[in-house]
PDB file of C-alpha atoms in Angstrom:
ATOM      1  CA  MET X   1      68.367 -21.385  54.160  1.00  0.00           C
ATOM      2  CA  THR X   2      70.729 -23.267  55.028  1.00  0.00           C
ATOM      3  CA  GLY X   3      70.007 -26.254  57.624  1.00  0.00           C
ATOM      4  CA  ASN X   4      68.635 -23.791  60.827  1.00  0.00           C
ATOM      5  CA  SER X   5      70.163 -20.518  59.406  1.00  0.00           C
ATOM      6  CA  LEU X   6      69.479 -17.741  57.220  1.00  0.00           C
ATOM      7  CA  SER X   7      71.385 -16.381  54.239  1.00  0.00           C
ATOM      8  CA  GLY X   8      70.012 -12.594  52.875  1.00  0.00           C
ATOM      9  CA  HIS X   9      71.101  -9.481  51.020  1.00  0.00           C
ATOM     10  CA  LEU X  10      70.200  -6.094  50.802  1.00  0.00           C
ATOM     11  CA  ARG X  11      70.946  -4.637  47.657  1.00  0.00           C
ATOM     12  CA  LEU X  12      70.277  -0.475  46.802  1.00  0.00           C
ATOM     13  CA  ARG X  13      71.575   1.973  44.676  1.00  0.00           C
ATOM     14  CA  CYS X  14      69.718   5.845  45.690  1.00  0.00           C
ATOM     15  CA  GLU X  15      69.457   8.230  42.105  1.00  0.00           C
ATOM     16  CA  VAL X  16      68.031  11.591  41.619  1.00  0.00           C
ATOM     17  CA  ARG X  17      65.546  12.539  38.569  1.00  0.00           C
ATOM     18  CA  ALA X  18      65.583  15.457  36.732  1.00  0.00           C
ATOM     19  CA  ASP X  19      63.506  17.570  38.898  1.00  0.00           C
ATOM     20  CA  GLY X  20      65.788  16.981  42.048  1.00  0.00           C
ATOM     21  CA  VAL X  21      63.129  14.183  43.751  1.00  0.00           C
ATOM     22  CA  PRO X  22      65.253  11.122  45.382  1.00  0.00           C
ATOM     23  CA  PHE X  23      64.310   7.371  44.294  1.00  0.00           C
ATOM     24  CA  LEU X  24      65.697   4.004  44.489  1.00  0.00           C
ATOM     25  CA  SER X  25      66.476   2.881  41.114  1.00  0.00           C
ATOM     26  CA  ARG X  26      67.957  -0.415  42.073  1.00  0.00           C
ATOM     27  CA  GLN X  27      66.658  -3.278  44.788  1.00  0.00           C
ATOM     28  CA  SER X  28      66.424  -7.193  46.031  1.00  0.00           C
ATOM     29  CA  PHE X  29      65.830  -8.002  49.487  1.00  0.00           C
ATOM     30  CA  ARG X  30      65.419 -11.253  51.535  1.00  0.00           C
ATOM     31  CA  ALA X  31      65.309 -12.631  55.082  1.00  0.00           C
ATOM     32  CA  PRO X  32      65.955 -12.252  57.995  1.00  0.00           C
ATOM     33  CA  VAL X  33      65.748  -8.127  56.100  1.00  0.00           C
ATOM     34  CA  HIS X  34      62.815  -6.789  54.810  1.00  0.00           C
ATOM     35  CA  LEU X  35      62.311  -2.962  53.523  1.00  0.00           C
ATOM     36  CA  SER X  36      59.324  -0.628  54.735  1.00  0.00           C
ATOM     37  CA  LYS X  37      57.743   0.818  52.000  1.00  0.00           C
ATOM     38  CA  SER X  38      60.169   4.397  51.293  1.00  0.00           C
ATOM     39  CA  HIS X  39      58.742   7.912  51.289  1.00  0.00           C
ATOM     40  CA  VAL X  40      60.586  11.918  50.464  1.00  0.00           C
ATOM     41  CA  SER X  41      61.513  13.569  53.660  1.00  0.00           C
ATOM     42  CA  GLU X  42      59.224  17.093  53.723  1.00  0.00           C
ATOM     43  CA  ASP X  43      61.368  19.077  51.703  1.00  0.00           C
ATOM     44  CA  GLY X  44      61.488  16.685  48.998  1.00  0.00           C
ATOM     45  CA  SER X  45      65.663  16.306  49.700  1.00  0.00           C
ATOM     46  CA  GLU X  46      66.679  13.110  51.039  1.00  0.00           C
ATOM     47  CA  LEU X  47      64.883   9.815  50.068  1.00  0.00           C
ATOM     48  CA  VAL X  48      63.914   7.666  53.800  1.00  0.00           C
ATOM     49  CA  VAL X  49      64.255   4.257  53.492  1.00  0.00           C
ATOM     50  CA  THR X  50      63.412   1.765  56.812  1.00  0.00           C
ATOM     51  CA  VAL X  51      64.909  -1.308  57.551  1.00  0.00           C
ATOM     52  CA  ILE X  52      63.062  -4.340  58.625  1.00  0.00           C
ATOM     53  CA  ASN X  53      63.962  -7.270  60.285  1.00  0.00           C
ATOM     54  CA  PRO X  54      60.428  -9.653  60.122  1.00  0.00           C
ATOM     55  CA  THR X  55      62.059 -12.044  62.116  1.00  0.00           C
ATOM     56  CA  ALA X  56      62.767 -12.500  66.006  1.00  0.00           C
ATOM     57  CA  GLY X  57      66.008 -11.316  64.765  1.00  0.00           C
ATOM     58  CA  PHE X  58      69.610 -13.241  64.009  1.00  0.00           C
ATOM     59  CA  PHE X  59      70.581 -16.952  65.429  1.00  0.00           C
ATOM     60  CA  ASP X  60      73.897 -18.460  64.985  1.00  0.00           C
ATOM     61  CA  GLY X  61      75.069 -19.081  61.376  1.00  0.00           C
ATOM     62  CA  ASP X  62      72.820 -16.394  59.729  1.00  0.00           C
ATOM     63  CA  ARG X  63      74.010 -14.362  57.276  1.00  0.00           C
ATOM     64  CA  LEU X  64      73.444 -11.089  55.428  1.00  0.00           C
ATOM     65  CA  LEU X  65      74.943  -9.337  52.923  1.00  0.00           C
ATOM     66  CA  SER X  66      73.993  -5.609  52.100  1.00  0.00           C
ATOM     67  CA  ASP X  67      75.479  -3.391  49.245  1.00  0.00           C
ATOM     68  CA  ILE X  68      73.994   0.483  48.853  1.00  0.00           C
ATOM     69  CA  SER X  69      75.370   2.707  46.593  1.00  0.00           C
ATOM     70  CA  VAL X  70      74.284   6.529  46.915  1.00  0.00           C
ATOM     71  CA  GLY X  71      74.621   8.467  43.728  1.00  0.00           C
ATOM     72  CA  ALA X  72      75.903  11.822  43.054  1.00  0.00           C
ATOM     73  CA  LYS X  73      73.609  14.221  44.769  1.00  0.00           C
ATOM     74  CA  ALA X  74      71.473  11.598  46.148  1.00  0.00           C
ATOM     75  CA  ARG X  75      69.795  11.931  49.240  1.00  0.00           C
ATOM     76  CA  LEU X  76      69.604   8.640  51.102  1.00  0.00           C
ATOM     77  CA  VAL X  77      68.480   8.387  54.717  1.00  0.00           C
ATOM     78  CA  MET X  78      68.490   4.599  56.200  1.00  0.00           C
ATOM     79  CA  SER X  79      67.217   4.036  59.750  1.00  0.00           C
ATOM     80  CA  THR X  80      65.729   0.768  61.604  1.00  0.00           C
ATOM     81  CA  PRO X  81      62.082   0.614  63.774  1.00  0.00           C
ATOM     82  CA  SER X  82      63.126  -1.825  66.289  1.00  0.00           C
ATOM     83  CA  SER X  83      66.712  -3.451  68.515  1.00  0.00           C
ATOM     84  CA  SER X  84      68.675  -5.256  65.837  1.00  0.00           C
ATOM     85  CA  ARG X  85      68.789  -8.146  68.311  1.00  0.00           C
ATOM     86  CA  VAL X  86      71.890 -12.104  68.425  1.00  0.00           C
ATOM     87  CA  PHE X  87      70.602 -14.888  70.369  1.00  0.00           C
ATOM     88  CA  ARG X  88      71.951 -17.007  72.271  1.00  0.00           C
ATOM     89  CA  MET X  89      73.531 -19.592  70.668  1.00  0.00           C
ATOM     90  CA  ARG X  90      71.747 -22.693  69.895  1.00  0.00           C
ATOM     91  CA  LYS X  91      74.380 -25.439  69.503  1.00  0.00           C
ATOM     92  CA  TYR X  92      77.692 -25.872  71.749  1.00  0.00           C
ATOM     93  CA  ASP X  93      80.159 -25.399  68.038  1.00  0.00           C
ATOM     94  CA  GLY X  94      77.332 -23.000  66.582  1.00  0.00           C
ATOM     95  CA  LYS X  95      78.924 -20.459  64.276  1.00  0.00           C
ATOM     96  CA  ALA X  96      78.734 -17.001  64.815  1.00  0.00           C
ATOM     97  CA  ALA X  97      75.745 -14.802  62.940  1.00  0.00           C
ATOM     98  CA  ILE X  98      77.561 -12.159  60.601  1.00  0.00           C
ATOM     99  CA  CYS X  99      76.981  -8.902  59.116  1.00  0.00           C
ATOM    100  CA  GLU X 100      78.493  -7.072  56.029  1.00  0.00           C
ATOM    101  CA  GLN X 101      77.838  -4.206  54.520  1.00  0.00           C
ATOM    102  CA  LYS X 102      78.939  -1.713  52.305  1.00  0.00           C
ATOM    103  CA  PHE X 103      78.475   1.409  51.835  1.00  0.00           C
ATOM    104  CA  SER X 104      79.362   4.042  48.508  1.00  0.00           C
ATOM    105  CA  VAL X 105      78.726   7.539  47.969  1.00  0.00           C
ATOM    106  CA  GLU X 106      80.039   9.727  44.485  1.00  0.00           C
ATOM    107  CA  ALA X 107      80.065  13.024  44.582  1.00  0.00           C
ATOM    108  CA  ASP X 108      77.651  15.364  45.995  1.00  0.00           C
ATOM    109  CA  GLY X 109      75.974  12.281  47.062  1.00  0.00           C
ATOM    110  CA  PHE X 110      75.087  12.405  50.915  1.00  0.00           C
ATOM    111  CA  LEU X 111      74.246   8.876  53.115  1.00  0.00           C
ATOM    112  CA  GLU X 112      72.749   8.703  56.704  1.00  0.00           C
ATOM    113  CA  TRP X 113      72.354   5.962  58.422  1.00  0.00           C
ATOM    114  CA  ILE X 114      70.844   5.755  61.612  1.00  0.00           C
ATOM    115  CA  PRO X 115      70.286   2.466  63.009  1.00  0.00           C
ATOM    116  CA  GLU X 116      68.341   1.631  67.025  1.00  0.00           C
ATOM    117  CA  ALA X 117      69.957  -0.325  69.408  1.00  0.00           C
ATOM    118  CA  PHE X 118      72.126  -3.449  68.488  1.00  0.00           C
ATOM    119  CA  ILE X 119      71.089  -5.547  71.034  1.00  0.00           C
ATOM    120  CA  PRO X 120      73.409  -8.864  71.719  1.00  0.00           C
ATOM    121  CA  HIS X 121      70.901 -11.192  74.004  1.00  0.00           C
ATOM    122  CA  ALA X 122      73.449 -13.654  76.838  1.00  0.00           C
ATOM    123  CA  GLY X 123      75.425 -16.614  75.330  1.00  0.00           C
ATOM    124  CA  ALA X 124      75.175 -14.606  71.186  1.00  0.00           C
ATOM    125  CA  ARG X 125      77.910 -14.539  69.191  1.00  0.00           C
ATOM    126  CA  TYR X 126      78.171 -12.165  66.389  1.00  0.00           C
ATOM    127  CA  VAL X 127      80.897 -10.463  63.594  1.00  0.00           C
ATOM    128  CA  GLN X 128      79.832  -7.011  61.595  1.00  0.00           C
ATOM    129  CA  ARG X 129      81.856  -6.026  58.426  1.00  0.00           C
ATOM    130  CA  THR X 130      81.531  -2.721  57.275  1.00  0.00           C
ATOM    131  CA  GLU X 131      82.925  -1.028  54.527  1.00  0.00           C
ATOM    132  CA  ILE X 132      82.343   2.424  53.200  1.00  0.00           C
ATOM    133  CA  GLU X 133      83.768   4.551  50.738  1.00  0.00           C
ATOM    134  CA  LEU X 134      83.040   8.055  49.809  1.00  0.00           C
ATOM    135  CA  GLU X 135      84.331  10.172  47.067  1.00  0.00           C
ATOM    136  CA  ARG X 136      85.428  14.039  47.432  1.00  0.00           C
ATOM    137  CA  GLU X 137      82.128  16.159  48.816  1.00  0.00           C
ATOM    138  CA  ALA X 138      80.466  12.980  49.307  1.00  0.00           C
ATOM    139  CA  GLY X 139      78.459  13.065  52.797  1.00  0.00           C
ATOM    140  CA  LEU X 140      77.804  11.508  55.449  1.00  0.00           C
ATOM    141  CA  LEU X 141      76.359  10.332  58.600  1.00  0.00           C
ATOM    142  CA  PHE X 142      77.033   7.039  60.008  1.00  0.00           C
ATOM    143  CA  ILE X 143      75.539   5.840  63.491  1.00  0.00           C
ATOM    144  CA  ASP X 144      76.850   2.864  65.851  1.00  0.00           C
ATOM    145  CA  TRP X 145      75.276   2.075  68.792  1.00  0.00           C
ATOM    146  CA  ILE X 146      75.807  -1.105  70.832  1.00  0.00           C
ATOM    147  CA  SER X 147      73.960  -1.668  73.667  1.00  0.00           C
ATOM    148  CA  PRO X 148      75.260  -3.917  76.500  1.00  0.00           C
ATOM    149  CA  GLY X 149      72.596  -6.811  76.594  1.00  0.00           C
ATOM    150  CA  ARG X 150      68.820  -7.216  77.418  1.00  0.00           C
ATOM    151  CA  VAL X 151      69.570  -5.227  80.554  1.00  0.00           C
ATOM    152  CA  ALA X 152      65.957  -5.748  82.080  1.00  0.00           C
ATOM    153  CA  HIS X 153      67.253  -9.640  82.224  1.00  0.00           C
ATOM    154  CA  GLY X 154      69.302  -9.073  83.981  1.00  0.00           C
ATOM    155  CA  GLU X 155      71.787  -9.834  81.017  1.00  0.00           C
ATOM    156  CA  ILE X 156      74.716  -6.936  81.020  1.00  0.00           C
ATOM    157  CA  PHE X 157      77.552  -8.136  78.953  1.00  0.00           C
ATOM    158  CA  GLN X 158      77.109 -12.351  79.238  1.00  0.00           C
ATOM    159  CA  TYR X 159      77.726 -12.249  75.393  1.00  0.00           C
ATOM    160  CA  GLU X 160      79.831 -14.915  73.693  1.00  0.00           C
ATOM    161  CA  SER X 161      82.395 -12.317  71.206  1.00  0.00           C
ATOM    162  CA  LEU X 162      80.910  -8.981  69.130  1.00  0.00           C
ATOM    163  CA  ARG X 163      83.477  -8.882  66.214  1.00  0.00           C
ATOM    164  CA  TRP X 164      83.689  -5.375  64.748  1.00  0.00           C
ATOM    165  CA  GLU X 165      85.415  -3.978  61.967  1.00  0.00           C
ATOM    166  CA  PHE X 166      85.043  -1.284  60.129  1.00  0.00           C
ATOM    167  CA  ASP X 167      86.904   0.440  57.389  1.00  0.00           C
ATOM    168  CA  LEU X 168      85.987   3.994  55.828  1.00  0.00           C
ATOM    169  CA  LYS X 169      87.785   4.808  52.616  1.00  0.00           C
ATOM    170  CA  MET X 170      87.534   8.701  51.125  1.00  0.00           C
ATOM    171  CA  ALA X 171      88.424   8.990  47.180  1.00  0.00           C
ATOM    172  CA  GLY X 172      89.723   5.852  47.630  1.00  0.00           C
ATOM    173  CA  LYS X 173      92.291   7.023  50.800  1.00  0.00           C
ATOM    174  CA  LEU X 174      91.752   4.637  53.780  1.00  0.00           C
ATOM    175  CA  VAL X 175      91.228   7.056  56.896  1.00  0.00           C
ATOM    176  CA  ALA X 176      90.284   4.841  59.375  1.00  0.00           C
ATOM    177  CA  ARG X 177      90.132   1.129  60.326  1.00  0.00           C
ATOM    178  CA  GLU X 178      88.725  -0.623  63.413  1.00  0.00           C
ATOM    179  CA  ARG X 179      89.519  -3.866  64.348  1.00  0.00           C
ATOM    180  CA  TYR X 180      87.781  -5.425  67.826  1.00  0.00           C
ATOM    181  CA  GLU X 181      87.366  -7.907  70.152  1.00  0.00           C
ATOM    182  CA  MET X 182      84.436  -7.490  72.957  1.00  0.00           C
ATOM    183  CA  PRO X 183      84.162 -10.521  74.830  1.00  0.00           C
ATOM    184  CA  GLY X 184      81.449 -10.834  77.368  1.00  0.00           C
ATOM    185  CA  GLU X 185      83.443 -10.485  80.353  1.00  0.00           C
ATOM    186  CA  GLY X 186      85.811  -7.791  81.225  1.00  0.00           C
ATOM    187  CA  LEU X 187      85.034  -5.184  79.388  1.00  0.00           C
ATOM    188  CA  GLU X 188      86.393  -2.586  82.510  1.00  0.00           C
ATOM    189  CA  GLY X 189      87.162   0.359  79.033  1.00  0.00           C
ATOM    190  CA  ILE X 190      83.270   0.874  79.705  1.00  0.00           C
ATOM    191  CA  THR X 191      82.497  -0.821  83.214  1.00  0.00           C
ATOM    192  CA  ALA X 192      85.184   1.315  84.652  1.00  0.00           C
ATOM    193  CA  MET X 193      82.567   4.632  83.402  1.00  0.00           C
ATOM    194  CA  PHE X 194      78.792   2.521  83.789  1.00  0.00           C
ATOM    195  CA  GLU X 195      78.024  -1.134  85.257  1.00  0.00           C
ATOM    196  CA  ALA X 196      75.551  -0.740  81.817  1.00  0.00           C
ATOM    197  CA  GLY X 197      77.254   2.025  79.460  1.00  0.00           C
ATOM    198  CA  HIS X 198      75.947   2.192  75.736  1.00  0.00           C
ATOM    199  CA  TYR X 199      78.854   2.655  73.594  1.00  0.00           C
ATOM    200  CA  ILE X 200      77.978   5.420  70.203  1.00  0.00           C
ATOM    201  CA  SER X 201      80.134   5.633  67.653  1.00  0.00           C
ATOM    202  CA  ILE X 202      79.426   8.036  64.981  1.00  0.00           C
ATOM    203  CA  TYR X 203      81.532   8.711  61.788  1.00  0.00           C
ATOM    204  CA  VAL X 204      80.636  12.846  59.968  1.00  0.00           C
ATOM    205  CA  ALA X 205      81.106  13.597  56.770  1.00  0.00           C
ATOM    206  CA  GLY X 206      80.622  17.067  54.164  1.00  0.00           C
ATOM    207  CA  GLU X 207      79.184  19.249  54.746  1.00  0.00           C
ATOM    208  CA  MET X 208      77.735  18.622  57.704  1.00  0.00           C
ATOM    209  CA  GLN X 209      81.374  18.416  59.811  1.00  0.00           C
ATOM    210  CA  GLU X 210      82.302  22.069  57.795  1.00  0.00           C
ATOM    211  CA  ASN X 211      82.095  24.144  60.462  1.00  0.00           C
ATOM    212  CA  TRP X 212      82.423  21.606  63.189  1.00  0.00           C
ATOM    213  CA  PRO X 213      80.033  22.943  66.156  1.00  0.00           C
ATOM    214  CA  ALA X 214      82.945  21.930  68.523  1.00  0.00           C
ATOM    215  CA  SER X 215      81.620  23.613  71.880  1.00  0.00           C
ATOM    216  CA  GLU X 216      78.602  21.890  71.707  1.00  0.00           C
ATOM    217  CA  ILE X 217      79.007  19.077  71.650  1.00  0.00           C
ATOM    218  CA  ASP X 218      81.765  19.092  74.217  1.00  0.00           C
ATOM    219  CA  ALA X 219      78.679  20.932  75.724  1.00  0.00           C
ATOM    220  CA  LEU X 220      76.574  17.240  75.435  1.00  0.00           C
ATOM    221  CA  SER X 221      79.142  15.427  77.992  1.00  0.00           C
ATOM    222  CA  GLY X 222      77.909  14.713  81.622  1.00  0.00           C
ATOM    223  CA  ALA X 223      77.572  12.471  84.431  1.00  0.00           C
ATOM    224  CA  ASP X 224      75.352  10.247  81.878  1.00  0.00           C
ATOM    225  CA  VAL X 225      77.682  10.826  78.708  1.00  0.00           C
ATOM    226  CA  TYR X 226      80.816  10.583  78.205  1.00  0.00           C
ATOM    227  CA  LEU X 227      82.391  11.867  75.293  1.00  0.00           C
ATOM    228  CA  GLY X 228      85.116  12.250  72.850  1.00  0.00           C
ATOM    229  CA  HIS X 229      85.166  14.182  68.980  1.00  0.00           C
ATOM    230  CA  GLY X 230      88.016  14.515  66.456  1.00  0.00           C
ATOM    231  CA  ALA X 231      89.264  14.780  63.241  1.00  0.00           C
ATOM    232  CA  LEU X 232      90.785  12.589  61.056  1.00  0.00           C
ATOM    233  CA  GLU X 233      93.954  12.939  58.887  1.00  0.00           C
ATOM    234  CA  GLY X 234      93.101  15.392  56.143  1.00  0.00           C
ATOM    235  CA  GLY X 235      90.257  16.256  58.153  1.00  0.00           C
ATOM    236  CA  GLU X 236      87.828  15.390  55.681  1.00  0.00           C
ATOM    237  CA  VAL X 237      85.650  13.372  58.002  1.00  0.00           C
ATOM    238  CA  ARG X 238      84.681  13.216  61.885  1.00  0.00           C
ATOM    239  CA  VAL X 239      84.417  11.022  64.197  1.00  0.00           C
ATOM    240  CA  VAL X 240      82.418  11.305  67.844  1.00  0.00           C
ATOM    241  CA  ARG X 241      82.471   7.947  70.665  1.00  0.00           C
ATOM    242  CA  ALA X 242      80.321   7.842  73.480  1.00  0.00           C
ATOM    243  CA  LEU X 243      79.835   6.586  76.431  1.00  0.00           C
ATOM    244  CA  CYS X 244      76.280   6.532  78.363  1.00  0.00           C
ATOM    245  CA  ARG X 245      75.088   5.163  81.442  1.00  0.00           C
ATOM    246  CA  ASP X 246      71.752   3.818  79.576  1.00  0.00           C
ATOM    247  CA  SER X 247      69.821   3.278  77.142  1.00  0.00           C
ATOM    248  CA  LEU X 248      68.088   7.295  77.421  1.00  0.00           C
ATOM    249  CA  ALA X 249      71.316   8.131  77.429  1.00  0.00           C
ATOM    250  CA  ALA X 250      71.728   6.832  74.683  1.00  0.00           C
ATOM    251  CA  ARG X 251      69.470   8.122  72.498  1.00  0.00           C
ATOM    252  CA  ARG X 252      69.038  11.512  74.259  1.00  0.00           C
ATOM    253  CA  LEU X 253      72.841  12.230  72.542  1.00  0.00           C
ATOM    254  CA  ILE X 254      71.595  10.732  69.493  1.00  0.00           C
ATOM    255  CA  GLU X 255      68.982  12.811  68.982  1.00  0.00           C
ATOM    256  CA  ARG X 256      71.143  15.847  70.282  1.00  0.00           C
ATOM    257  CA  LEU X 257      73.284  15.629  67.790  1.00  0.00           C
ATOM    258  CA  ARG X 258      71.389  15.073  65.105  1.00  0.00           C
ATOM    259  CA  SER X 259      69.422  17.699  65.711  1.00  0.00           C
ATOM    260  CA  LEU X 260      73.055  19.828  65.923  1.00  0.00           C
ATOM    261  CA  LEU X 261      74.433  18.418  62.572  1.00  0.00           C
ATOM    262  CA  TYR X 262      71.733  18.924  60.279  1.00  0.00           C
ATOM    263  CA  LYS X 263      71.435  22.452  62.244  1.00  0.00           C
ATOM    264  CA  ASN X 264      75.318  23.699  61.588  1.00  0.00           C
ATOM    265  CA  ALA X 265      74.103  22.537  57.908  1.00  0.00           C
ATOM    266  CA  ASN X 266      71.447  25.122  57.397  1.00  0.00           C
ATOM    267  CA  LEU X 267      69.653  21.609  56.948  1.00  0.00           C
ATOM    268  CA  LYS X 268      66.081  19.936  57.888  1.00  0.00           C
ATOM    269  CA  ALA X 269      66.579  16.397  59.583  1.00  0.00           C
ATOM    270  CA  PRO X 270      63.590  14.519  58.095  1.00  0.00           C
ATOM    271  CA  SER X 271      61.375  12.647  60.537  1.00  0.00           C
ATOM    272  CA  LEU X 272      61.765   9.452  60.680  1.00  0.00           C
ATOM    273  CA  GLY X 273      59.174   8.594  62.314  1.00  0.00           C
ATOM    274  CA  ARG X 274      58.420   6.702  65.919  1.00  0.00           C
ATOM    275  CA  ILE X 275      61.718   6.475  66.741  1.00  0.00           C
ATOM    276  CA  PHE X 276      63.474  10.151  65.925  1.00  0.00           C
ATOM    277  CA  MET X 277      61.100  12.749  65.769  1.00  0.00           C
TER     278      MET X 277
END
């Protein structure tokens, strides 16, 4: 802790035992993050880890550094039981809350990252930097879900600013880079579709993107969902982008996409408990 700000970390490594059961070979964490007890999926193939923020959320100046690695042939599923929140800056010159996260997956390993919604409160300032490194034959299902704010309180796109930075590398080659700043006002690209739209971004690699179910994904578009998808250069990573009318439409889309992608890869989706089934 520095002054009124928290400086936390999350470090995990998932490996697989000789009998094929995944386990955490290394873990370390400090507020504002905590881990609940991990468990192995019903068929014993994935390790399911729940990440919890035991504080109210992120305040200005807070910093979280995450380093998550998945070893060869290990399968790790990470979720959150509640939304991530960033609160109004407590002082006029407050610094942005920062989340820096690095994920790496070795050959024949698999990582799923499926959080609840990110909710920026009015007056919040936040920066998120994500780096993902995949070896050949590594699998990935990575989801970002950004809400417009506390809609029930009338806070729709009233945050100060969100800065999103994202790099994805496959076998050392950069295949995706995102840099965008979202001011709380003037987001015509979202509000032109939905007054309080939720933004969904999903990256898929490995067995889940093989035999891509394009027509089934197209069918998920409708009055409440505006969706697009496609392959990145090299054809080894695919991306799905969606705008959803509200949180119910966003949750429904994520649940349906997740189920579809697992089924298409002839895999059983592990239960995440009270959020997703």
